[in-house]
């Protein structure tokens, strides 16, 4: 007979959202044995963005212990014993294969039945595979093609980087956040690197052409080759099945012994299809991350929630939203139990990246007209520049490269306040001082 376990709260998913939800449960008050985290990953929740930043840097010699949550917010890290001390059952290397929301029952791959009173869905996203976007590829037959999502992915790539350190030729497929960060990490570890992507510039959905031109120039100065406007269509391999060439749609071939694919991700929602309302590829929630099913919440990448600042529903794939949505959901759960209310989620979109000696942040919405300011020369010893986005005469988003913590706080305040501006020309002339003179926290 299958083993059966019961919990007051169950979190499916041991990523960033799952880890921070556990943190908030602990902060709000939790009795031993009330909460279980069920994760198919073999390790405790960790800060996934670090896989393409510090964790992959061979010179730093990082360890998993350095990137456990809550390293991303500077709070105490949740080592494995933290969960034990809090009376939380952390169930790793276990995948939920069936979810019946009506009967509040989950079944794992080993046949164990889990009963819950309240469920938090924190299943995150999964990589889109090259074979899913039309690349001719039997993935199981080709070695040295990597996707970065799990610790094992990063460890396998690190091993290949060390193996080919004297003759590494890497091709990174994709020009998004992951593609740029991993290209920088490979180049910093002395590999020849070529980026390939179909868009006209880097991080096309987010950067303006002017912002992208700086990073493309900077990467070129570091020795990264960028090929735009084409896609990979296939691969050549040697007798051991290791990739030797990447074939491009424009007819070129690129020599390679390491290929990293960063062509996007999709939320993991298949367990709940037909049981819960969906919208924009994710699970539809309200401002407390409650789904259409009673006692079921969705957080992080899988949640499509009301964006209070801008109206409409959005799904945000970023660790910052994973952390904050997790806290909001748990606060809402505990408040409901006590007959209290909390405010709706009022999220200010926030993105960041760091690679080489660069570090940028963005707050708000990248819609409307863009206004570039500062020194965006890729050859500058200390480049510092940014962009405002202006819609209907108001600043709705701000990007800044090379800023200080104080300046980051100031531009966040601008994005939240959405101040009116006289003209784009005046805003361009004022540049960063528009934010720091009017919205500095030290005023």
GROMACS .gro file of C-alpha atoms in nm:
model
  443
    1UNK     CA    1   0.000   0.000   0.000
    2UNK     CA    2   0.128   0.345  -0.094
    3UNK     CA    3   0.263   0.561   0.183
    4UNK     CA    4   0.047   0.862   0.267
    5UNK     CA    5   0.159   1.186   0.430
    6UNK     CA    6  -0.047   1.488   0.535
    7UNK     CA    7   0.054   1.850   0.581
    8UNK     CA    8  -0.120   2.177   0.648
    9UNK     CA    9   0.086   2.345   0.374
   10UNK     CA   10   0.266   2.194   0.075
   11UNK     CA   11   0.494   2.384  -0.163
   12UNK     CA   12   0.558   2.212  -0.497
   13UNK     CA   13   0.893   2.333  -0.624
   14UNK     CA   14   1.222   2.397  -0.449
   15UNK     CA   15   1.345   2.698  -0.642
   16UNK     CA   16   1.368   3.064  -0.544
   17UNK     CA   17   0.994   3.105  -0.485
   18UNK     CA   18   0.975   2.785  -0.278
   19UNK     CA   19   1.270   2.884  -0.062
   20UNK     CA   20   1.142   3.234   0.009
   21UNK     CA   21   0.791   3.104   0.079
   22UNK     CA   22   0.943   2.876   0.344
   23UNK     CA   23   1.123   3.179   0.486
   24UNK     CA   24   0.801   3.376   0.513
   25UNK     CA   25   0.616   3.085   0.673
   26UNK     CA   26   0.891   3.071   0.933
   27UNK     CA   27   0.865   3.447   0.991
   28UNK     CA   28   0.488   3.433   1.023
   29UNK     CA   29   0.488   3.144   1.268
   30UNK     CA   30   0.498   2.776   1.185
   31UNK     CA   31   0.454   2.461   1.390
   32UNK     CA   32   0.687   2.163   1.328
   33UNK     CA   33   0.544   1.926   1.067
   34UNK     CA   34   0.300   2.177   0.917
   35UNK     CA   35   0.498   2.253   0.600
   36UNK     CA   36   0.657   2.036   0.332
   37UNK     CA   37   0.856   2.145   0.027
   38UNK     CA   38   0.854   1.881  -0.246
   39UNK     CA   39   1.129   1.938  -0.503
   40UNK     CA   40   1.252   1.727  -0.792
   41UNK     CA   41   1.591   1.893  -0.751
   42UNK     CA   42   1.844   1.709  -0.532
   43UNK     CA   43   1.948   2.017  -0.335
   44UNK     CA   44   1.781   2.279  -0.112
   45UNK     CA   45   1.644   2.596  -0.274
   46UNK     CA   46   1.917   2.818  -0.418
   47UNK     CA   47   1.947   3.151  -0.597
   48UNK     CA   48   1.908   3.034  -0.957
   49UNK     CA   49   2.034   3.359  -1.119
   50UNK     CA   50   2.377   3.287  -0.970
   51UNK     CA   51   2.422   2.985  -1.201
   52UNK     CA   52   2.522   3.222  -1.481
   53UNK     CA   53   2.706   3.465  -1.255
   54UNK     CA   54   2.932   3.355  -0.968
   55UNK     CA   55   2.865   2.979  -0.978
   56UNK     CA   56   3.000   2.925  -1.328
   57UNK     CA   57   3.316   3.131  -1.269
   58UNK     CA   58   3.596   2.877  -1.232
   59UNK     CA   59   3.836   3.136  -1.090
   60UNK     CA   60   3.602   3.208  -0.799
   61UNK     CA   61   3.569   2.834  -0.724
   62UNK     CA   62   3.215   2.881  -0.593
   63UNK     CA   63   3.013   2.628  -0.397
   64UNK     CA   64   2.643   2.561  -0.374
   65UNK     CA   65   2.651   2.665  -0.008
   66UNK     CA   66   2.734   3.021  -0.119
   67UNK     CA   67   2.413   3.056  -0.319
   68UNK     CA   68   2.144   2.898  -0.103
   69UNK     CA   69   1.847   3.127  -0.053
   70UNK     CA   70   1.835   3.390   0.097
   71UNK     CA   71   2.176   3.498  -0.038
   72UNK     CA   72   1.995   3.714  -0.293
   73UNK     CA   73   1.856   3.947  -0.029
   74UNK     CA   74   2.149   3.944   0.212
   75UNK     CA   75   1.959   3.755   0.483
   76UNK     CA   76   2.092   3.442   0.652
   77UNK     CA   77   2.131   3.155   0.408
   78UNK     CA   78   1.896   2.861   0.442
   79UNK     CA   79   2.138   2.569   0.470
   80UNK     CA   80   1.991   2.216   0.482
   81UNK     CA   81   1.979   2.219   0.862
   82UNK     CA   82   1.773   2.541   0.857
   83UNK     CA   83   1.470   2.346   0.734
   84UNK     CA   84   1.515   2.083   1.006
   85UNK     CA   85   1.547   2.349   1.275
   86UNK     CA   86   1.223   2.511   1.157
   87UNK     CA   87   1.036   2.179   1.147
   88UNK     CA   88   0.996   2.195   0.768
   89UNK     CA   89   1.007   1.871   0.571
   90UNK     CA   90   1.235   1.936   0.272
   91UNK     CA   91   1.168   1.645   0.036
   92UNK     CA   92   1.423   1.655  -0.248
   93UNK     CA   93   1.482   1.438  -0.557
   94UNK     CA   94   1.107   1.382  -0.563
   95UNK     CA   95   0.880   1.478  -0.852
   96UNK     CA   96   0.506   1.519  -0.823
   97UNK     CA   97   0.358   1.333  -1.122
   98UNK     CA   98  -0.012   1.377  -1.044
   99UNK     CA   99  -0.207   1.658  -0.879
  100UNK     CA  100  -0.577   1.634  -0.800
  101UNK     CA  101  -0.674   1.978  -0.676
  102UNK     CA  102  -1.035   1.880  -0.607
  103UNK     CA  103  -0.934   1.612  -0.355
  104UNK     CA  104  -0.624   1.803  -0.236
  105UNK     CA  105  -0.404   1.508  -0.324
  106UNK     CA  106  -0.059   1.483  -0.483
  107UNK     CA  107   0.122   1.170  -0.599
  108UNK     CA  108   0.502   1.156  -0.633
  109UNK     CA  109   0.713   0.950  -0.871
  110UNK     CA  110   0.781   0.695  -0.596
  111UNK     CA  111   0.408   0.646  -0.536
  112UNK     CA  112   0.384   0.843  -0.211
  113UNK     CA  113   0.052   1.023  -0.163
  114UNK     CA  114   0.063   1.373  -0.015
  115UNK     CA  115  -0.246   1.536   0.131
  116UNK     CA  116  -0.258   1.910   0.196
  117UNK     CA  117  -0.489   2.179   0.326
  118UNK     CA  118  -0.323   2.464   0.135
  119UNK     CA  119  -0.109   2.422  -0.178
  120UNK     CA  120   0.153   2.665  -0.312
  121UNK     CA  121   0.254   2.603  -0.672
  122UNK     CA  122   0.614   2.717  -0.721
  123UNK     CA  123   0.715   2.491  -1.010
  124UNK     CA  124   0.903   2.766  -1.195
  125UNK     CA  125   1.010   2.744  -1.558
  126UNK     CA  126   1.191   2.493  -1.772
  127UNK     CA  127   1.428   2.553  -2.063
  128UNK     CA  128   1.297   2.549  -2.417
  129UNK     CA  129   1.504   2.287  -2.599
  130UNK     CA  130   1.665   2.349  -2.937
  131UNK     CA  131   1.469   2.060  -3.086
  132UNK     CA  132   1.149   2.241  -2.984
  133UNK     CA  133   1.230   2.543  -3.201
  134UNK     CA  134   1.305   2.356  -3.521
  135UNK     CA  135   1.675   2.272  -3.485
  136UNK     CA  136   1.751   1.934  -3.642
  137UNK     CA  137   1.882   1.754  -3.339
  138UNK     CA  138   1.851   1.425  -3.155
  139UNK     CA  139   1.956   1.578  -2.825
  140UNK     CA  140   2.030   1.248  -2.652
  141UNK     CA  141   2.285   1.163  -2.921
  142UNK     CA  142   2.489   1.486  -2.907
  143UNK     CA  143   2.730   1.559  -2.623
  144UNK     CA  144   2.842   1.901  -2.502
  145UNK     CA  145   2.518   2.089  -2.566
  146UNK     CA  146   2.421   2.254  -2.239
  147UNK     CA  147   2.116   2.422  -2.091
  148UNK     CA  148   2.146   2.610  -1.764
  149UNK     CA  149   1.863   2.562  -1.518
  150UNK     CA  150   1.973   2.312  -1.256
  151UNK     CA  151   2.289   2.271  -1.049
  152UNK     CA  152   2.377   1.960  -1.251
  153UNK     CA  153   2.363   2.163  -1.573
  154UNK     CA  154   2.610   2.414  -1.434
  155UNK     CA  155   2.838   2.144  -1.294
  156UNK     CA  156   2.849   1.962  -1.628
  157UNK     CA  157   2.929   2.285  -1.813
  158UNK     CA  158   3.202   2.368  -1.560
  159UNK     CA  159   3.357   2.025  -1.619
  160UNK     CA  160   3.356   2.081  -1.996
  161UNK     CA  161   3.505   2.428  -1.951
  162UNK     CA  162   3.794   2.278  -1.753
  163UNK     CA  163   3.834   1.991  -2.000
  164UNK     CA  164   3.867   2.226  -2.298
  165UNK     CA  165   4.038   2.512  -2.118
  166UNK     CA  166   4.334   2.515  -2.359
  167UNK     CA  167   4.128   2.487  -2.678
  168UNK     CA  168   3.777   2.586  -2.583
  169UNK     CA  169   3.557   2.702  -2.866
  170UNK     CA  170   3.213   2.788  -2.737
  171UNK     CA  171   2.901   2.884  -2.929
  172UNK     CA  172   2.621   3.043  -2.729
  173UNK     CA  173   2.282   3.022  -2.898
  174UNK     CA  174   2.055   3.302  -2.786
  175UNK     CA  175   2.098   3.674  -2.722
  176UNK     CA  176   1.899   3.717  -2.404
  177UNK     CA  177   1.997   3.760  -2.038
  178UNK     CA  178   2.134   3.406  -2.006
  179UNK     CA  179   2.317   3.419  -2.338
  180UNK     CA  180   2.498   3.741  -2.249
  181UNK     CA  181   2.592   3.633  -1.897
  182UNK     CA  182   2.717   3.287  -1.995
  183UNK     CA  183   2.912   3.427  -2.293
  184UNK     CA  184   3.088   3.662  -2.052
  185UNK     CA  185   3.163   3.379  -1.809
  186UNK     CA  186   3.304   3.157  -2.085
  187UNK     CA  187   3.520   3.440  -2.219
  188UNK     CA  188   3.641   3.528  -1.868
  189UNK     CA  189   3.757   3.167  -1.843
  190UNK     CA  190   3.962   3.200  -2.164
  191UNK     CA  191   3.732   3.028  -2.413
  192UNK     CA  192   3.675   3.154  -2.764
  193UNK     CA  193   3.311   3.261  -2.770
  194UNK     CA  194   3.061   3.328  -3.048
  195UNK     CA  195   2.706   3.439  -2.977
  196UNK     CA  196   2.437   3.361  -3.234
  197UNK     CA  197   2.084   3.501  -3.227
  198UNK     CA  198   1.816   3.597  -3.482
  199UNK     CA  199   1.723   3.940  -3.346
  200UNK     CA  200   1.879   4.270  -3.468
  201UNK     CA  201   2.042   4.337  -3.130
  202UNK     CA  202   2.115   4.188  -2.787
  203UNK     CA  203   1.830   4.136  -2.537
  204UNK     CA  204   1.600   4.267  -2.805
  205UNK     CA  205   1.274   4.259  -2.608
  206UNK     CA  206   1.422   4.469  -2.331
  207UNK     CA  207   1.716   4.681  -2.450
  208UNK     CA  208   1.687   4.971  -2.691
  209UNK     CA  209   1.924   4.964  -2.989
  210UNK     CA  210   2.137   5.230  -2.814
  211UNK     CA  211   2.171   5.030  -2.494
  212UNK     CA  212   2.248   4.712  -2.686
  213UNK     CA  213   2.516   4.881  -2.897
  214UNK     CA  214   2.717   4.952  -2.582
  215UNK     CA  215   2.709   4.591  -2.461
  216UNK     CA  216   2.778   4.454  -2.808
  217UNK     CA  217   3.079   4.685  -2.839
  218UNK     CA  218   3.199   4.598  -2.490
  219UNK     CA  219   3.171   4.225  -2.565
  220UNK     CA  220   3.356   4.270  -2.893
  221UNK     CA  221   3.638   4.448  -2.710
  222UNK     CA  222   3.656   4.148  -2.476
  223UNK     CA  223   3.690   3.913  -2.773
  224UNK     CA  224   3.334   3.782  -2.798
  225UNK     CA  225   3.214   3.746  -3.156
  226UNK     CA  226   2.847   3.827  -3.219
  227UNK     CA  227   2.651   3.697  -3.517
  228UNK     CA  228   2.305   3.852  -3.548
  229UNK     CA  229   2.011   3.782  -3.775
  230UNK     CA  230   2.053   3.406  -3.813
  231UNK     CA  231   1.984   3.087  -3.622
  232UNK     CA  232   2.143   2.749  -3.563
  233UNK     CA  233   1.989   2.476  -3.776
  234UNK     CA  234   2.201   2.171  -3.687
  235UNK     CA  235   2.529   2.027  -3.563
  236UNK     CA  236   2.818   1.810  -3.671
  237UNK     CA  237   2.964   1.557  -3.427
  238UNK     CA  238   3.271   1.335  -3.399
  239UNK     CA  239   3.278   0.957  -3.352
  240UNK     CA  240   3.220   1.002  -2.977
  241UNK     CA  241   2.906   1.205  -3.037
  242UNK     CA  242   3.067   1.530  -2.924
  243UNK     CA  243   2.966   1.843  -3.108
  244UNK     CA  244   3.233   1.976  -3.344
  245UNK     CA  245   3.042   2.235  -3.550
  246UNK     CA  246   2.731   2.447  -3.538
  247UNK     CA  247   2.551   2.493  -3.869
  248UNK     CA  248   2.380   2.826  -3.925
  249UNK     CA  249   2.080   2.909  -4.143
  250UNK     CA  250   2.286   3.155  -4.347
  251UNK     CA  251   2.517   2.872  -4.456
  252UNK     CA  252   2.807   2.938  -4.221
  253UNK     CA  253   2.950   2.676  -3.988
  254UNK     CA  254   3.116   2.753  -3.655
  255UNK     CA  255   3.375   2.528  -3.495
  256UNK     CA  256   3.267   2.437  -3.142
  257UNK     CA  257   3.334   2.190  -2.864
  258UNK     CA  258   3.091   2.357  -2.620
  259UNK     CA  259   2.742   2.479  -2.709
  260UNK     CA  260   2.519   2.658  -2.460
  261UNK     CA  261   2.155   2.713  -2.553
  262UNK     CA  262   1.962   3.000  -2.399
  263UNK     CA  263   1.657   3.026  -2.623
  264UNK     CA  264   1.393   3.091  -2.363
  265UNK     CA  265   1.189   2.918  -2.096
  266UNK     CA  266   0.830   2.825  -2.032
  267UNK     CA  267   0.639   2.790  -1.704
  268UNK     CA  268   0.584   2.440  -1.568
  269UNK     CA  269   0.205   2.415  -1.542
  270UNK     CA  270   0.120   2.081  -1.708
  271UNK     CA  271   0.030   1.913  -1.376
  272UNK     CA  272  -0.261   2.152  -1.333
  273UNK     CA  273  -0.401   2.171  -1.688
  274UNK     CA  274  -0.778   2.174  -1.693
  275UNK     CA  275  -0.799   2.214  -1.315
  276UNK     CA  276  -0.712   2.579  -1.273
  277UNK     CA  277  -0.771   2.894  -1.477
  278UNK     CA  278  -0.477   3.004  -1.691
  279UNK     CA  279  -0.382   3.328  -1.862
  280UNK     CA  280  -0.085   3.440  -2.074
  281UNK     CA  281   0.087   3.103  -2.039
  282UNK     CA  282   0.070   3.097  -1.661
  283UNK     CA  283  -0.173   3.022  -1.381
  284UNK     CA  284  -0.412   3.313  -1.327
  285UNK     CA  285  -0.406   3.463  -0.977
  286UNK     CA  286  -0.538   3.764  -0.793
  287UNK     CA  287  -0.336   4.025  -0.600
  288UNK     CA  288  -0.277   3.769  -0.324
  289UNK     CA  289  -0.165   3.493  -0.565
  290UNK     CA  290  -0.483   3.294  -0.504
  291UNK     CA  291  -0.583   3.085  -0.806
  292UNK     CA  292  -0.933   2.998  -0.927
  293UNK     CA  293  -0.924   2.690  -0.700
  294UNK     CA  294  -0.981   2.740  -0.325
  295UNK     CA  295  -0.670   2.697  -0.107
  296UNK     CA  296  -0.438   2.686  -0.409
  297UNK     CA  297  -0.182   2.962  -0.467
  298UNK     CA  298   0.069   3.012  -0.750
  299UNK     CA  299   0.393   3.209  -0.716
  300UNK     CA  300   0.698   3.312  -0.913
  301UNK     CA  301   0.737   3.228  -1.281
  302UNK     CA  302   0.411   3.032  -1.308
  303UNK     CA  303   0.183   3.310  -1.180
  304UNK     CA  304   0.001   3.556  -1.405
  305UNK     CA  305  -0.107   3.832  -1.169
  306UNK     CA  306  -0.265   4.181  -1.180
  307UNK     CA  307   0.003   4.445  -1.234
  308UNK     CA  308  -0.143   4.718  -1.018
  309UNK     CA  309   0.089   4.995  -1.143
  310UNK     CA  310   0.008   4.952  -1.511
  311UNK     CA  311  -0.321   4.762  -1.520
  312UNK     CA  312  -0.373   4.429  -1.692
  313UNK     CA  313  -0.231   4.086  -1.616
  314UNK     CA  314   0.138   4.000  -1.642
  315UNK     CA  315   0.368   3.706  -1.583
  316UNK     CA  316   0.721   3.795  -1.470
  317UNK     CA  317   1.013   3.553  -1.501
  318UNK     CA  318   1.261   3.695  -1.254
  319UNK     CA  319   1.399   3.606  -0.913
  320UNK     CA  320   1.288   3.938  -0.763
  321UNK     CA  321   0.923   3.864  -0.838
  322UNK     CA  322   0.971   3.504  -0.722
  323UNK     CA  323   1.090   3.628  -0.383
  324UNK     CA  324   0.827   3.897  -0.341
  325UNK     CA  325   0.531   3.697  -0.473
  326UNK     CA  326   0.624   3.414  -0.235
  327UNK     CA  327   0.618   3.651   0.062
  328UNK     CA  328   0.288   3.804  -0.052
  329UNK     CA  329   0.118   3.466  -0.091
  330UNK     CA  330   0.227   3.341   0.251
  331UNK     CA  331   0.124   3.668   0.420
  332UNK     CA  332  -0.214   3.637   0.248
  333UNK     CA  333  -0.256   3.277   0.364
  334UNK     CA  334  -0.172   3.359   0.725
  335UNK     CA  335  -0.386   3.674   0.723
  336UNK     CA  336  -0.687   3.480   0.592
  337UNK     CA  337  -0.644   3.226   0.870
  338UNK     CA  338  -0.659   3.507   1.124
  339UNK     CA  339  -0.951   3.686   0.959
  340UNK     CA  340  -0.731   3.976   0.858
  341UNK     CA  341  -0.656   4.148   0.527
  342UNK     CA  342  -0.337   4.263   0.360
  343UNK     CA  343  -0.291   4.503   0.066
  344UNK     CA  344  -0.293   4.374  -0.292
  345UNK     CA  345   0.043   4.300  -0.452
  346UNK     CA  346   0.183   4.624  -0.591
  347UNK     CA  347   0.492   4.516  -0.780
  348UNK     CA  348   0.748   4.749  -0.933
  349UNK     CA  349   0.920   4.545  -1.207
  350UNK     CA  350   1.292   4.508  -1.142
  351UNK     CA  351   1.562   4.340  -1.350
  352UNK     CA  352   1.936   4.331  -1.313
  353UNK     CA  353   2.245   4.167  -1.455
  354UNK     CA  354   2.618   4.162  -1.395
  355UNK     CA  355   2.908   4.027  -1.598
  356UNK     CA  356   3.272   4.120  -1.651
  357UNK     CA  357   3.306   4.453  -1.466
  358UNK     CA  358   2.958   4.566  -1.560
  359UNK     CA  359   2.640   4.582  -1.355
  360UNK     CA  360   2.304   4.725  -1.456
  361UNK     CA  361   1.959   4.759  -1.302
  362UNK     CA  362   1.619   4.847  -1.442
  363UNK     CA  363   1.296   4.953  -1.273
  364UNK     CA  364   0.951   5.003  -1.420
  365UNK     CA  365   0.821   4.955  -1.771
  366UNK     CA  366   1.015   4.983  -2.098
  367UNK     CA  367   0.739   5.138  -2.308
  368UNK     CA  368   0.707   5.475  -2.481
  369UNK     CA  369   0.995   5.690  -2.604
  370UNK     CA  370   1.346   5.629  -2.473
  371UNK     CA  371   1.594   5.895  -2.362
  372UNK     CA  372   1.961   5.797  -2.343
  373UNK     CA  373   2.199   5.977  -2.105
  374UNK     CA  374   2.556   5.945  -1.981
  375UNK     CA  375   2.875   5.786  -2.113
  376UNK     CA  376   2.791   5.478  -2.319
  377UNK     CA  377   3.125   5.445  -2.497
  378UNK     CA  378   3.224   5.074  -2.477
  379UNK     CA  379   3.589   5.179  -2.457
  380UNK     CA  380   3.544   5.403  -2.154
  381UNK     CA  381   3.743   5.289  -1.850
  382UNK     CA  382   3.435   5.342  -1.630
  383UNK     CA  383   3.124   5.364  -1.845
  384UNK     CA  384   2.813   5.498  -1.676
  385UNK     CA  385   2.493   5.562  -1.862
  386UNK     CA  386   2.122   5.505  -1.855
  387UNK     CA  387   1.788   5.542  -2.025
  388UNK     CA  388   1.451   5.683  -1.925
  389UNK     CA  389   1.131   5.560  -2.087
  390UNK     CA  390   0.861   5.826  -2.121
  391UNK     CA  391   0.496   5.751  -2.196
  392UNK     CA  392   0.221   6.013  -2.207
  393UNK     CA  393   0.464   6.271  -2.066
  394UNK     CA  394   0.559   6.060  -1.764
  395UNK     CA  395   0.872   5.863  -1.682
  396UNK     CA  396   0.763   5.499  -1.651
  397UNK     CA  397   1.097   5.315  -1.656
  398UNK     CA  398   1.466   5.374  -1.582
  399UNK     CA  399   1.777   5.175  -1.675
  400UNK     CA  400   2.122   5.244  -1.526
  401UNK     CA  401   2.462   5.090  -1.592
  402UNK     CA  402   2.743   5.148  -1.342
  403UNK     CA  403   2.530   5.307  -1.072
  404UNK     CA  404   2.569   5.312  -0.695
  405UNK     CA  405   2.322   5.168  -0.445
  406UNK     CA  406   2.203   5.522  -0.367
  407UNK     CA  407   2.144   5.590  -0.737
  408UNK     CA  408   1.960   5.260  -0.775
  409UNK     CA  409   1.724   5.366  -0.496
  410UNK     CA  410   1.669   5.701  -0.665
  411UNK     CA  411   1.577   5.555  -1.005
  412UNK     CA  412   1.347   5.302  -0.834
  413UNK     CA  413   1.165   5.596  -0.673
  414UNK     CA  414   1.134   5.764  -1.012
  415UNK     CA  415   0.987   5.452  -1.172
  416UNK     CA  416   0.741   5.419  -0.884
  417UNK     CA  417   0.641   5.788  -0.880
  418UNK     CA  418   0.613   5.823  -1.261
  419UNK     CA  419   0.686   6.198  -1.259
  420UNK     CA  420   0.589   6.425  -1.547
  421UNK     CA  421   0.868   6.575  -1.758
  422UNK     CA  422   0.881   6.902  -1.948
  423UNK     CA  423   1.042   6.759  -2.259
  424UNK     CA  424   1.263   6.474  -2.371
  425UNK     CA  425   1.542   6.720  -2.447
  426UNK     CA  426   1.537   6.862  -2.095
  427UNK     CA  427   1.534   6.512  -1.949
  428UNK     CA  428   1.830   6.416  -2.167
  429UNK     CA  429   2.026   6.719  -2.048
  430UNK     CA  430   1.953   6.649  -1.681
  431UNK     CA  431   2.038   6.280  -1.718
  432UNK     CA  432   2.089   6.092  -1.395
  433UNK     CA  433   2.061   6.414  -1.191
  434UNK     CA  434   1.686   6.418  -1.269
  435UNK     CA  435   1.662   6.114  -1.043
  436UNK     CA  436   1.931   6.186  -0.787
  437UNK     CA  437   1.842   6.553  -0.729
  438UNK     CA  438   1.471   6.488  -0.686
  439UNK     CA  439   1.445   6.133  -0.553
  440UNK     CA  440   1.760   6.061  -0.355
  441UNK     CA  441   1.697   5.879  -0.027
  442UNK     CA  442   1.955   6.105   0.140
  443UNK     CA  443   1.745   6.419   0.086
   0.00000   0.00000   0.00000
